[in-house]
Structure formats: C-alpha cells, structure tokens
Short mmCIF file of C-alpha atoms and ligand atoms in Angstrom, two decimals:
data_model
loop_
_atom_site.label_atom_id
_atom_site.label_comp_id
_atom_site.label_asym_id
_atom_site.label_seq_id
_atom_site.Cartn_x
_atom_site.Cartn_y
_atom_site.Cartn_z
CA MET J 1 85.78 -34.06 -50.92
CA SER J 2 88.48 -34.49 -53.02
CA THR J 3 90.02 -37.43 -54.47
CA GLU J 4 92.61 -35.98 -55.90
CA SER J 5 96.35 -37.14 -55.45
CA LEU J 6 98.92 -35.52 -53.88
CA ASN J 7 102.54 -34.70 -54.52
CA ILE J 8 104.28 -35.70 -50.88
CA LEU J 9 107.79 -35.31 -50.00
CA LEU J 10 108.64 -37.35 -46.79
CA VAL J 11 112.05 -36.04 -44.74
CA ASP J 12 113.20 -38.14 -42.12
CA ASP J 13 116.29 -39.52 -41.54
CA ASP J 14 114.60 -42.75 -40.33
CA LYS J 15 114.92 -44.91 -43.79
CA SER J 16 112.24 -47.54 -42.54
CA ILE J 17 109.79 -45.08 -41.15
CA CYS J 18 110.02 -43.28 -44.92
CA TYR J 19 109.51 -46.98 -46.62
CA THR J 20 106.56 -47.46 -44.59
CA LEU J 21 104.76 -44.45 -45.10
CA GLN J 22 105.37 -44.20 -48.32
CA ARG J 23 103.75 -47.58 -48.93
CA ALA J 24 100.89 -46.79 -47.09
CA LEU J 25 100.57 -43.29 -48.73
CA THR J 26 100.83 -44.70 -52.43
CA GLU J 27 98.55 -47.55 -52.04
CA LYS J 28 95.91 -44.32 -51.07
CA GLY J 29 97.04 -43.34 -54.49
CA HIS J 30 99.47 -40.13 -53.93
CA SER J 31 102.96 -39.32 -55.34
CA VAL J 32 105.27 -39.92 -52.99
CA MET J 33 108.94 -39.18 -52.66
CA PHE J 34 111.34 -39.07 -49.57
CA SER J 35 114.38 -37.68 -48.52
CA LEU J 36 117.44 -38.83 -45.85
CA SER J 37 118.41 -35.05 -45.03
CA GLY J 38 117.38 -31.56 -44.38
CA LYS J 39 119.75 -30.58 -47.90
CA GLU J 40 118.20 -33.54 -49.92
CA ALA J 41 114.51 -32.22 -48.81
CA LEU J 42 115.60 -28.73 -50.02
CA ASN J 43 117.39 -29.58 -53.54
CA GLN J 44 114.11 -31.54 -54.18
CA LEU J 45 111.40 -28.82 -53.18
CA LYS J 46 114.04 -26.70 -56.28
CA GLN J 47 113.01 -29.20 -58.35
CA SER J 48 109.57 -30.46 -57.81
CA LYS J 49 106.18 -28.77 -56.99
CA PHE J 50 105.12 -30.79 -53.62
CA ASP J 51 101.49 -30.48 -51.73
CA VAL J 52 102.50 -31.89 -48.59
CA MET J 53 106.00 -32.00 -46.25
CA LEU J 54 105.84 -34.56 -44.01
CA LEU J 55 108.68 -33.62 -41.72
CA ASP J 56 111.03 -34.51 -39.09
CA LEU J 57 111.79 -32.46 -36.39
CA MET J 58 114.89 -34.16 -35.55
CA MET J 59 117.13 -34.08 -38.40
CA PRO J 60 121.63 -34.82 -38.45
CA ASP J 61 122.55 -31.83 -40.52
CA MET J 62 119.28 -29.43 -40.08
CA GLY J 63 117.08 -28.58 -37.95
CA GLY J 64 112.94 -29.28 -39.02
CA THR J 65 112.45 -25.96 -37.65
CA GLU J 66 114.45 -24.61 -39.64
CA ILE J 67 113.25 -26.41 -42.60
CA LEU J 68 109.89 -25.06 -41.84
CA GLY J 69 111.29 -21.63 -41.93
CA VAL J 70 112.32 -22.14 -45.47
CA VAL J 71 110.03 -24.24 -46.95
CA LYS J 72 107.04 -21.22 -45.35
CA LYS J 73 109.42 -18.81 -46.70
CA ASN J 74 110.28 -19.84 -50.72
CA TYR J 75 107.29 -22.70 -51.01
CA PRO J 76 104.42 -21.50 -48.84
CA HIS J 77 101.93 -23.56 -51.20
CA THR J 78 103.50 -26.44 -50.07
CA GLU J 79 101.97 -27.60 -46.64
CA VAL J 80 103.96 -29.04 -43.61
CA VAL J 81 103.22 -31.98 -41.25
CA ILE J 82 105.61 -31.77 -38.30
CA ILE J 83 106.67 -35.46 -37.59
CA SER J 84 107.90 -35.40 -34.19
CA GLY J 85 108.99 -38.14 -30.63
CA MET J 86 107.71 -37.20 -27.51
CA GLY J 87 110.60 -35.53 -26.52
CA SER J 88 110.14 -32.89 -28.71
CA MET J 89 106.57 -32.14 -28.47
CA ARG J 90 106.65 -28.81 -26.91
CA THR J 91 109.17 -27.71 -29.68
CA ALA J 92 106.38 -29.39 -32.30
CA LEU J 93 103.60 -27.41 -30.48
CA SER J 94 105.44 -24.20 -31.42
CA THR J 95 105.65 -24.67 -35.03
CA LEU J 96 101.93 -24.79 -35.40
CA ASN J 97 102.67 -20.86 -35.07
CA MET J 98 105.41 -21.25 -37.51
CA ASP J 99 102.49 -21.98 -40.24
CA ALA J 100 102.99 -25.69 -39.85
CA PHE J 101 99.49 -27.15 -40.81
CA ASP J 102 99.46 -30.08 -38.46
CA PHE J 103 101.91 -32.31 -36.21
CA LEU J 104 101.89 -36.12 -35.63
CA SER J 105 104.04 -37.76 -32.92
CA LYS J 106 105.69 -41.06 -33.41
CA PRO J 107 104.79 -43.75 -33.47
CA ILE J 108 102.62 -42.31 -36.05
CA HIS J 109 99.34 -43.97 -36.20
CA LEU J 110 98.20 -44.32 -40.06
CA SER J 111 94.95 -43.17 -39.41
CA SER J 112 95.98 -40.04 -38.31
CA LEU J 113 98.40 -39.54 -40.95
CA PHE J 114 95.22 -40.33 -43.50
CA ASN J 115 93.19 -38.03 -41.29
CA VAL J 116 95.70 -35.48 -41.65
CA ILE J 117 96.22 -36.09 -45.27
CA GLU J 118 92.27 -35.98 -45.74
CA ARG J 119 91.86 -32.25 -44.11
CA ILE J 120 95.12 -31.32 -46.33
CA GLN J 121 92.52 -32.02 -49.94
CA GLN J 122 89.94 -30.84 -48.68
CA LYS J 123 91.79 -27.18 -47.90
CA GLN J 124 93.23 -27.63 -51.79
CA HIS J 125 90.02 -28.89 -52.97
CA ASN J 126 88.76 -25.29 -51.35
CA ILE J 127 91.34 -23.48 -53.34
CA SER J 128 91.38 -25.61 -56.54
CA LEU J 129 91.00 -22.90 -58.70
CA GLU J 130 94.80 -21.90 -57.71
CA PRO J 131 96.82 -23.00 -60.74
CA THR J 132 97.73 -26.61 -59.70
CA SER J 133 100.40 -27.08 -63.07
CA ILE J 134 102.46 -24.24 -63.83
CA SER J 135 105.58 -24.17 -62.42
CA LEU J 136 107.37 -20.50 -61.77
CA LEU J 137 111.09 -22.32 -61.43
CA PRO J 138 113.80 -19.31 -60.43
CA SER J 139 115.84 -19.85 -63.36
CA SER J 140 118.99 -20.76 -60.54
CA SER J 141 117.39 -23.67 -59.95
CA VAL J 142 116.88 -24.11 -63.87
CA PRO J 143 119.08 -27.35 -64.73
CA GLU J 144 122.12 -27.27 -67.20
CA LEU J 145 121.85 -28.14 -70.84
CA ILE J 146 124.58 -30.95 -70.90
CA GLY J 147 125.71 -32.48 -74.12
CA LYS J 148 128.90 -33.08 -75.99
CA SER J 149 127.31 -35.27 -78.94
CA GLN J 150 127.11 -33.51 -81.99
CA SER J 151 122.97 -33.14 -82.27
CA SER J 152 123.04 -31.96 -78.84
CA GLN J 153 125.91 -29.38 -79.50
CA LYS J 154 123.63 -28.47 -82.56
CA VAL J 155 120.80 -28.07 -80.25
CA ILE J 156 122.78 -25.79 -78.31
CA ALA J 157 123.73 -23.06 -81.37
CA ILE J 158 119.99 -23.38 -82.50
CA ILE J 159 118.86 -22.08 -79.09
CA GLU J 160 122.05 -19.64 -79.48
CA LYS J 161 120.94 -18.39 -82.69
CA ILE J 162 117.09 -18.03 -81.89
CA SER J 163 116.78 -16.84 -77.84
CA SER J 164 117.36 -13.44 -79.06
CA SER J 165 114.52 -13.43 -81.88
CA ASN J 166 110.82 -12.71 -81.16
CA SER J 167 109.94 -15.81 -82.77
CA ASN J 168 107.52 -18.64 -81.56
CA VAL J 169 108.97 -22.19 -81.13
CA LEU J 170 107.57 -25.93 -81.40
CA ILE J 171 109.73 -27.51 -78.79
CA ARG J 172 109.52 -31.41 -79.96
CA GLY J 173 111.20 -34.84 -78.89
CA GLU J 174 110.19 -38.00 -77.34
CA THR J 175 108.97 -38.13 -73.43
CA GLY J 176 112.26 -36.98 -71.36
CA ALA J 177 114.12 -35.39 -73.97
CA GLY J 178 114.57 -31.92 -72.58
CA LYS J 179 112.15 -29.59 -73.63
CA GLU J 180 111.08 -28.46 -70.65
CA VAL J 181 115.10 -27.65 -70.12
CA VAL J 182 115.67 -26.15 -73.50
CA ALA J 183 112.11 -23.85 -72.85
CA HIS J 184 113.95 -22.37 -69.86
CA CYS J 185 117.45 -21.93 -71.74
CA ILE J 186 115.61 -20.16 -74.19
CA HIS J 187 113.83 -17.65 -72.16
CA ASN J 188 117.27 -17.49 -70.05
CA LYS J 189 119.04 -16.39 -72.47
CA SER J 190 116.80 -14.12 -74.23
CA PRO J 191 116.29 -10.24 -73.76
CA ARG J 192 113.12 -11.41 -71.73
CA ARG J 193 115.22 -13.33 -69.01
CA ASN J 194 114.60 -10.84 -66.40
CA GLY J 195 110.34 -10.92 -67.68
CA PRO J 196 108.20 -13.56 -66.03
CA MET J 197 108.80 -17.10 -67.17
CA ILE J 198 105.67 -19.17 -67.21
CA ALA J 199 104.82 -22.71 -67.62
CA ILE J 200 101.74 -24.82 -67.96
CA ASN J 201 101.33 -28.15 -68.79
CA CYS J 202 98.13 -28.37 -70.95
CA SER J 203 97.95 -32.05 -70.34
CA ALA J 204 97.35 -31.67 -66.44
CA LEU J 205 94.03 -29.90 -65.86
CA PRO J 206 90.78 -30.65 -67.00
CA ASP J 207 89.53 -28.14 -70.57
CA THR J 208 87.39 -25.57 -68.51
CA LEU J 209 90.30 -24.75 -66.38
CA LEU J 210 93.28 -24.34 -68.58
CA GLU J 211 91.04 -22.41 -70.18
CA SER J 212 90.68 -19.79 -67.15
CA GLU J 213 93.87 -20.54 -66.03
CA LEU J 214 95.21 -19.23 -69.19
CA PHE J 215 92.72 -16.40 -69.80
CA GLY J 216 91.80 -15.48 -66.23
CA TYR J 217 88.20 -14.51 -65.09
CA GLU J 218 86.09 -11.49 -63.27
CA LYS J 219 84.07 -12.03 -60.44
CA GLY J 220 80.95 -14.17 -60.95
CA ALA J 221 82.07 -15.29 -65.12
CA PHE J 222 81.29 -18.73 -63.60
CA THR J 223 79.94 -20.08 -60.42
CA ASP J 224 83.21 -20.43 -58.27
CA ALA J 225 84.44 -17.57 -59.52
CA ALA J 226 84.43 -15.56 -56.12
CA ASN J 227 87.26 -13.30 -57.00
CA GLN J 228 88.59 -12.27 -60.13
CA LYS J 229 91.40 -13.76 -61.32
CA LYS J 230 94.65 -12.99 -63.76
CA GLY J 231 95.15 -15.31 -66.19
CA LEU J 232 98.65 -16.92 -66.71
CA LEU J 233 98.37 -15.14 -70.12
CA GLU J 234 98.79 -11.75 -68.22
CA MET J 235 101.07 -13.22 -65.66
CA ALA J 236 103.72 -13.65 -68.56
CA ASN J 237 103.54 -10.08 -69.97
CA GLY J 238 106.76 -8.98 -70.63
CA GLY J 239 108.00 -12.71 -70.31
CA THR J 240 107.56 -15.45 -71.93
CA LEU J 241 104.47 -18.26 -71.81
CA PHE J 242 105.56 -22.21 -71.82
CA LEU J 243 102.21 -24.32 -73.16
CA ASP J 244 103.66 -27.92 -72.51
CA GLU J 245 101.86 -30.99 -73.91
CA ILE J 246 100.30 -28.09 -76.59
CA GLY J 247 99.14 -30.98 -78.43
CA GLU J 248 96.37 -31.86 -75.71
CA VAL J 249 94.51 -28.29 -75.65
CA PRO J 250 90.96 -28.78 -76.87
CA LEU J 251 89.67 -27.80 -80.34
CA ALA J 252 87.33 -25.16 -79.06
CA LEU J 253 90.76 -23.72 -76.82
CA GLN J 254 92.88 -23.96 -79.80
CA ALA J 255 90.81 -21.20 -82.04
CA LYS J 256 91.00 -19.25 -78.56
CA LEU J 257 94.23 -19.33 -78.30
CA LEU J 258 95.36 -18.85 -82.06
CA ARG J 259 93.29 -15.16 -82.02
CA VAL J 260 95.69 -14.47 -79.25
CA VAL J 261 98.50 -15.11 -80.66
CA GLU J 262 97.65 -13.54 -83.38
CA THR J 263 96.24 -10.38 -82.65
CA LYS J 264 98.74 -10.35 -79.46
CA ARG J 265 94.72 -9.37 -77.34
CA PHE J 266 92.71 -11.12 -75.21
CA ARG J 267 89.97 -10.87 -72.82
CA ARG J 268 89.33 -12.32 -69.61
CA LEU J 269 86.35 -14.67 -68.70
CA GLY J 270 83.40 -12.56 -68.20
CA SER J 271 85.01 -9.06 -69.22
CA THR J 272 84.76 -7.21 -71.87
CA LYS J 273 87.53 -5.33 -71.75
CA GLU J 274 89.99 -6.61 -74.39
CA GLN J 275 93.84 -6.61 -73.27
CA ILE J 276 97.10 -6.23 -74.98
CA ILE J 277 99.95 -8.73 -73.84
CA ASP J 278 103.61 -8.81 -75.08
CA ILE J 279 104.53 -12.11 -74.72
CA ARG J 280 107.11 -14.95 -76.49
CA LEU J 281 105.05 -17.89 -76.95
CA LEU J 282 107.32 -21.46 -76.87
CA SER J 283 105.44 -24.94 -76.74
CA ALA J 284 106.06 -28.28 -76.73
CA THR J 285 104.87 -31.77 -77.89
CA ASN J 286 105.60 -34.92 -78.31
CA ARG J 287 102.47 -35.73 -80.23
CA ASN J 288 103.39 -35.27 -83.95
CA LEU J 289 101.37 -32.53 -84.83
CA GLU J 290 101.14 -33.38 -88.52
CA THR J 291 99.47 -36.19 -87.68
CA ALA J 292 96.93 -34.84 -85.80
CA VAL J 293 96.52 -32.11 -88.06
CA LYS J 294 95.67 -34.69 -90.61
CA LEU J 295 93.32 -35.85 -87.99
CA LYS J 296 91.49 -32.81 -87.65
CA GLN J 297 92.80 -32.86 -83.83
CA PHE J 298 94.85 -29.72 -84.16
CA ARG J 299 94.22 -26.83 -86.00
CA GLU J 300 96.73 -26.35 -89.15
CA ASP J 301 96.55 -22.17 -88.70
CA LEU J 302 97.54 -22.53 -84.91
CA PHE J 303 100.09 -25.18 -85.76
CA TYR J 304 101.96 -22.74 -88.18
CA ARG J 305 101.68 -19.74 -85.79
CA LEU J 306 103.58 -22.03 -83.00
CA SER J 307 106.43 -23.63 -85.19
CA VAL J 308 107.59 -20.60 -86.80
CA ILE J 309 110.82 -22.12 -85.42
CA SER J 310 110.80 -25.64 -85.18
CA LEU J 311 113.56 -27.56 -82.61
CA GLN J 312 113.51 -31.23 -82.72
CA LEU J 313 115.32 -32.74 -79.64
CA PRO J 314 116.56 -36.46 -81.05
CA PRO J 315 116.19 -39.06 -78.42
CA LEU J 316 118.85 -40.38 -76.22
CA ARG J 317 119.61 -43.31 -78.15
CA GLU J 318 120.56 -41.34 -81.10
CA ARG J 319 123.06 -39.62 -79.09
CA LYS J 320 124.98 -42.28 -77.18
CA GLU J 321 128.09 -40.06 -76.38
CA ASP J 322 125.94 -37.49 -74.63
CA ILE J 323 125.23 -40.66 -71.86
CA PRO J 324 128.66 -41.06 -70.14
CA VAL J 325 128.74 -37.12 -69.30
CA LEU J 326 125.16 -37.10 -68.35
CA VAL J 327 125.58 -39.83 -65.73
CA ASN J 328 128.81 -37.81 -64.41
CA HIS J 329 126.74 -34.81 -64.21
CA PHE J 330 123.60 -36.69 -62.74
CA LEU J 331 126.43 -38.52 -60.10
CA LYS J 332 127.93 -35.10 -59.76
CA THR J 333 124.31 -33.33 -58.14
CA LEU J 334 123.00 -36.12 -56.55
CA ALA J 335 126.45 -35.70 -54.43
CA GLU J 336 126.00 -31.94 -54.32
CA SER J 337 122.27 -32.50 -52.84
CA GLY J 338 123.40 -35.12 -49.62
CA LYS J 339 124.01 -38.35 -51.10
CA PRO J 340 127.08 -40.36 -51.28
CA LEU J 341 129.74 -39.58 -54.00
CA LYS J 342 129.78 -42.67 -56.48
CA LYS J 343 131.68 -44.05 -59.52
CA ILE J 344 130.68 -45.71 -62.45
CA LEU J 345 131.99 -49.42 -63.06
CA PRO J 346 132.79 -49.66 -66.88
CA LYS J 347 130.92 -52.78 -66.86
CA ALA J 348 127.72 -50.80 -65.51
CA MET J 349 128.77 -48.28 -68.13
CA GLU J 350 128.11 -50.51 -71.07
CA LYS J 351 124.82 -52.09 -69.84
CA ILE J 352 123.98 -48.36 -69.74
CA LEU J 353 125.23 -47.77 -73.37
CA SER J 354 123.01 -50.73 -75.16
CA TYR J 355 119.51 -49.59 -73.42
CA ALA J 356 117.65 -47.80 -75.59
CA TRP J 357 116.33 -45.29 -73.11
CA PRO J 358 112.76 -45.04 -73.95
CA GLY J 359 112.14 -42.97 -70.93
CA ASN J 360 115.75 -40.50 -72.28
CA ILE J 361 116.78 -38.36 -70.13
CA ARG J 362 114.16 -38.24 -67.62
CA GLU J 363 114.75 -42.03 -67.51
CA LEU J 364 118.39 -42.14 -67.31
CA GLN J 365 118.45 -39.54 -64.64
CA ASN J 366 116.29 -41.75 -62.58
CA ILE J 367 118.12 -44.91 -62.91
CA ILE J 368 121.32 -43.23 -61.81
CA GLU J 369 119.94 -42.20 -58.57
CA HIS J 370 117.84 -45.74 -58.10
CA ALA J 371 121.76 -46.93 -58.83
CA VAL J 372 123.60 -44.54 -56.32
CA VAL J 373 120.75 -45.91 -53.67
CA PHE J 374 121.02 -49.45 -53.98
CA SER J 375 124.94 -49.86 -54.46
CA ASP J 376 126.39 -50.84 -51.24
CA ASN J 377 129.80 -49.02 -51.72
CA ASP J 378 131.21 -46.60 -53.23
CA THR J 379 131.04 -47.80 -56.99
CA ILE J 380 127.94 -48.50 -59.17
CA HIS J 381 128.03 -52.22 -60.82
CA ALA J 382 126.39 -53.57 -63.40
CA ASP J 383 124.11 -55.42 -60.88
CA ASP J 384 122.75 -52.57 -59.11
CA LEU J 385 120.79 -51.46 -62.18
CA PRO J 386 117.66 -52.68 -62.31
CA GLY J 387 116.92 -56.19 -63.74
CA HIS J 388 115.03 -54.31 -67.25
CA ILE J 389 118.11 -52.39 -68.04
CA GLN J 390 120.53 -55.24 -67.74
CA GLN J 391 117.93 -57.91 -69.65
CA ARG J 392 117.02 -54.71 -72.24
CA ALA J 393 120.77 -53.92 -72.87
CA VAL J 394 121.16 -57.78 -74.18
CA MET J 395 117.30 -57.76 -76.03
CA ASP J 396 118.71 -54.24 -77.98
CA GLN J 397 122.03 -55.56 -78.98
CA GLU J 398 119.25 -57.71 -80.82
CA SER J 399 117.67 -55.22 -81.74
CA SER J 400 114.17 -55.91 -80.46
CA PHE J 401 114.06 -52.09 -78.96
CA SER J 402 115.59 -50.24 -81.79
CA THR J 403 114.06 -47.59 -83.82
CA ASP J 404 113.68 -49.82 -86.20
CA ALA J 405 112.22 -52.80 -84.20
CA LYS J 406 110.76 -54.94 -86.63
CA GLY J 407 108.58 -52.56 -88.27
CA GLN J 408 107.10 -52.18 -84.58
CA SER J 409 105.02 -48.97 -84.15
CA LEU J 410 106.04 -46.98 -81.25
CA GLU J 411 103.02 -46.68 -79.54
CA ASN J 412 103.33 -51.12 -79.24
CA MET J 413 107.00 -50.29 -77.95
CA GLU J 414 105.74 -47.92 -75.45
CA LYS J 415 103.05 -50.38 -74.50
CA ASN J 416 105.54 -53.33 -74.30
CA HIS J 417 108.22 -51.48 -72.39
CA ILE J 418 105.61 -50.54 -69.19
CA GLU J 419 104.89 -53.92 -69.15
CA LYS J 420 108.28 -54.55 -68.99
CA VAL J 421 109.05 -51.98 -66.39
CA ILE J 422 106.05 -52.88 -63.93
CA GLN J 423 106.58 -56.49 -63.74
CA ASP J 424 109.72 -55.86 -62.76
CA CYS J 425 108.83 -53.64 -59.71
CA GLY J 426 106.55 -56.22 -58.63
CA LYS J 427 103.35 -54.02 -59.62
CA ASN J 428 104.36 -51.29 -57.71
CA ARG J 429 102.78 -48.63 -59.51
CA SER J 430 105.09 -46.09 -57.60
CA GLN J 431 108.23 -47.41 -58.28
CA ALA J 432 107.41 -48.14 -62.08
CA ALA J 433 106.31 -44.05 -62.43
CA LYS J 434 109.45 -43.19 -61.28
CA ILE J 435 111.58 -45.67 -63.52
CA LEU J 436 109.73 -44.36 -66.39
CA GLY J 437 109.97 -41.03 -65.69
CA ILE J 438 106.61 -40.44 -65.95
CA SER J 439 104.43 -39.12 -62.90
CA GLU J 440 102.17 -41.76 -61.33
CA ARG J 441 99.11 -40.13 -62.93
CA ALA J 442 100.38 -40.20 -66.50
CA LEU J 443 100.88 -43.83 -65.67
CA TYR J 444 97.58 -44.61 -64.79
CA TYR J 445 96.47 -43.15 -68.47
CA LYS J 446 98.61 -45.26 -70.02
CA ILE J 447 97.98 -48.38 -68.34
CA ARG J 448 94.12 -47.30 -69.43
CA LYS J 449 94.73 -46.78 -72.66
CA TYR J 450 97.29 -49.59 -73.25
CA LYS J 451 94.82 -51.70 -71.42
CA ILE J 452 97.91 -53.09 -69.04
CA PRO J 453 97.18 -55.99 -67.07
CA THR J 454 98.08 -55.02 -63.83
N1 ATP D 1 120.51 -32.03 -71.78
C1 ATP D 1 119.77 -32.27 -70.52
N2 ATP D 1 121.22 -31.94 -69.86
C2 ATP D 1 121.08 -32.32 -68.55
N3 ATP D 1 119.55 -32.23 -67.91
C3 ATP D 1 118.49 -32.56 -68.27
C4 ATP D 1 119.11 -32.49 -70.17
N4 ATP D 1 117.93 -33.03 -70.80
C5 ATP D 1 117.12 -32.91 -69.92
N5 ATP D 1 117.43 -33.20 -68.82
C6 ATP D 1 116.82 -33.60 -67.49
O1 ATP D 1 115.79 -34.70 -67.54
C7 ATP D 1 114.49 -34.59 -67.22
C8 ATP D 1 113.68 -34.20 -68.27
O2 ATP D 1 114.03 -33.58 -69.04
P1 ATP D 1 112.62 -32.55 -69.09
O3 ATP D 1 111.39 -32.31 -68.23
O4 ATP D 1 112.86 -31.36 -69.65
O5 ATP D 1 111.88 -33.28 -70.50
P2 ATP D 1 110.48 -33.35 -71.45
O6 ATP D 1 111.19 -33.60 -72.78
O7 ATP D 1 110.08 -31.90 -71.14
O8 ATP D 1 109.95 -34.16 -71.02
P3 ATP D 1 108.29 -34.62 -70.99
O9 ATP D 1 107.72 -34.88 -72.44
O10 ATP D 1 108.17 -36.03 -70.24
O11 ATP D 1 107.89 -33.71 -70.73
C9 ATP D 1 114.58 -33.10 -66.15
O12 ATP D 1 114.75 -33.44 -64.71
C10 ATP D 1 115.73 -32.71 -66.20
O13 ATP D 1 116.52 -31.93 -65.81
MG1 MG D 2 108.30 -31.28 -69.99
#
C-alpha cells in the first residue's frame, strides 16, 4: 500500500471539527488545510491541487451537493468524502451517485476516517502513473503580479519585452519570490497564450517518473506501462513548458533534455518514432546554477541553452516598498474569498517592514492570512503577528538576519530560521511549513538536510 502523504482540504463551518481532523490527519503525515465556507473552499481549489476534500453537507453559504458538483466538474482528480449529520443521511447517500468517494457520519470516528483515507491512497497508488506534480492552472486563476518598487517595475518591463519572443527564459530567485507567477505572466502575455501552459516541478518526482512524465511512453515500455501515455513535452506543443526547480533534474536526464532543447525533437520511451514539437521553455530555480555547473552537477551546455534570457527576481527584503501594496492586496483577496475584511495598524506594518522575509512573498501571504484569522476585531495589531515576526523584527534591526549577516552563509541563515519557526510553533511541523511558505514534504527534507532536532 502506498504511504504517500495526501493534500487534504477540510470544508466545514465548525472550526473545532476542522481543528480536530486537521490535527489527526497531520499526525498521519498529510498536508491539511481547511475552509469554513463553501466560497472559501472553491477559492482554495483554484489555488492548490488537493487529492481529497472532506466536505460537510450543511454549509451556510452553499450546499455540500452544490460544491460537490463544482468539484467533480472542474477538479475531477480530487476525491470528495462527504461528512453528514444524522438528519442528512439520505442526501449523503445520494451523493454517491454524484461520484462522491464515500461519506462519513458525525460524530466522526477517526478509525473510519483513516480507513477512507487509506482507500483513497490505494486508489491513487493504482493510478500513480498519472502526473502528480503538474499544474494546469486556468489563466484566470493565475495571481496578478503586484509590485511598485523600482526593481519590480523593472521585472514587469522585462516581462513585457521578452514575452513576444520565443527565447528560453531562466527565472531565478529565492523561494517564494514569485518565479511561478512570473512564468505564468510570460506565457499569458506571449503569442502562445491560447496554447497550453504546462508546469512541472522537477524536484517533486523520482528520477524515472520525471522522465516518463516528460517524454511519455508506449505500451510495454516498462513494467507498469499498461497503456501508452503522452508526455508533457507533447502536451505543451504549441504552448509553453515550465520546468520548475530545474536545478534538481538528474544529470542523465539533463542530457536527454538538452537534445530536446537543441533539436525540438523527442521520442516517447519505448518508441522509435521521432516527433517534432513547438514549445517555449521557461525554467526556474532557486539554486546557483553556475556553482552547480562548476561542481559538475549541472551541464554547462544545458545551462546556456535554458538561460538565453535570465530573469532575476530580487528577494522581498530588497524591495520593501512592495510590502504595503502586497499586504493590502492579500487583505483584499482574503476578503474576496469569504474571510472578513481587516485593516492593518501602523505598528503591525512596522514589524512587517522590519522583518527579513526569508520565505519572501509566500511567507508574507501566509502571515497575513494567519493574522486575519487570529485578530479578534476588524484590525490587525502587532500582537496578532506570530512571535517570530515580532522578535525577529527587533533582531533584524540589529542585522542578525540581513543579507550580509555577519558573513553567515545563506544555508546557515535558512537552517537557523527553520529551527526558530519550528520552535515558535511548538514543534507543529504542519504549522511551521505553512509559516515558512513551503510544503510539509519540503520541510521534512530540510529538517533532514540540516539535521534539525524536532
Ligand atoms: N508579485 C506578486 N504579486 C502577488 N503575489 C505574488 C507575487 N509574487 C508571488 N506572489 C505570491 O506568492 C506566492 C509564491 O509565489 P511563487 O509560487 O511564484 O514563488 P516561487 O518563486 O515559485 O517559489 P518556490 O521557489 O518556493 O517555488 C504565491 O502564492 C504567489 O501568488
Ligand atoms: Mg515555484
């Protein structure tokens, strides 16, 4: 049986049920988010891919069956498990005809919940050759690129300039700096905008799966290849292929990729037939690829091919003028998704401005969401910010976390920061990952890499 962790969205207007289930499922290693209204849930679905939705039938703003209908139509890969009270058992039964995976009745027994989740894991394992880390975001759900600082304006101007060309672009920047947003902007402004935009995170798949995802395969090409399958190179034909975390592609695959970039030709695994494709390649990395080249971890020829145009996104701490506009933008979008509209007090903004934002815009976005949930009235006070932002703000002014922090390496700074956030969250990894703006899987990886005690 697969023990893959799942991305789960809980939808229930009862906060205490959400907290309890979130905790139980997080302890089993899953990534769990929750929404307290139907509208908020639909918004979350636009932003992230979920394997499972646990959905209460009785929501104040939208009926569970209505939400189920939308999910099955637009996000068919998301399995929906209905949660029903005793009074709504009949409706719950009828949702099975609407392709709900199963239903659980309240009060929910954790053993039944885990059983359903295990069955979903099993089902997903059986179709595990389906892409797992590919996003096919409809362009309407791509976030706007916000920023009024000089450096952001420069990035926006460069995007305008390069979008119409067909040149490969390497987008660089720290984690959470907006590389994926930029990639979508380039595609949406390019003459290929009506073609497909296919994104794949190269670090999220094991090597062999990454190759078969990209190249596709013929029936019988390897043991699990029961049917032929198109690869992403083919699927992106006429559009844009975005290779995220390109620095993580293994050397053997880099050689194959180089051939595709040079010749715009490829073969499915197990096929002798060569196909010609018309794609524009965008890639992104937060690694220093020049160093990787020197260390012989990344092919120099591929590096030059991919970075015909190189676009560097500055970290948020170097464009602080963007912070107030971003904060207001996030407050507005949270309000649009059903959360209360809140104002931020100058003292809180001061703390935010003096913090170093190692997780960049993603971290800022998560902190604002956290503050909106935790503030008691319609204003966000400095106290509503997580402890490490408040303390760090003071330490930052003493330059313990500035870019030139006493000659500390970036890795060291990252390690210290992760350690601090994990402690602030009482060692709750799921919450720490959220605050750091990375997936739990990425956090586990970093904990192992830096040998952080947990
Ligand atoms: N200029 C921007 N305006 C508004 N939102 C932004 C901007 N840049 C990034 N974001 C938001 O910040 C989050 C992180 O952005 P994105 O995923 O593009 O970062 P990334 O550089 O690809 O990060 P990673 O290296 O971790 O993959 C997203 O939720 C995105 O919507
Ligand atoms: Mg990214």
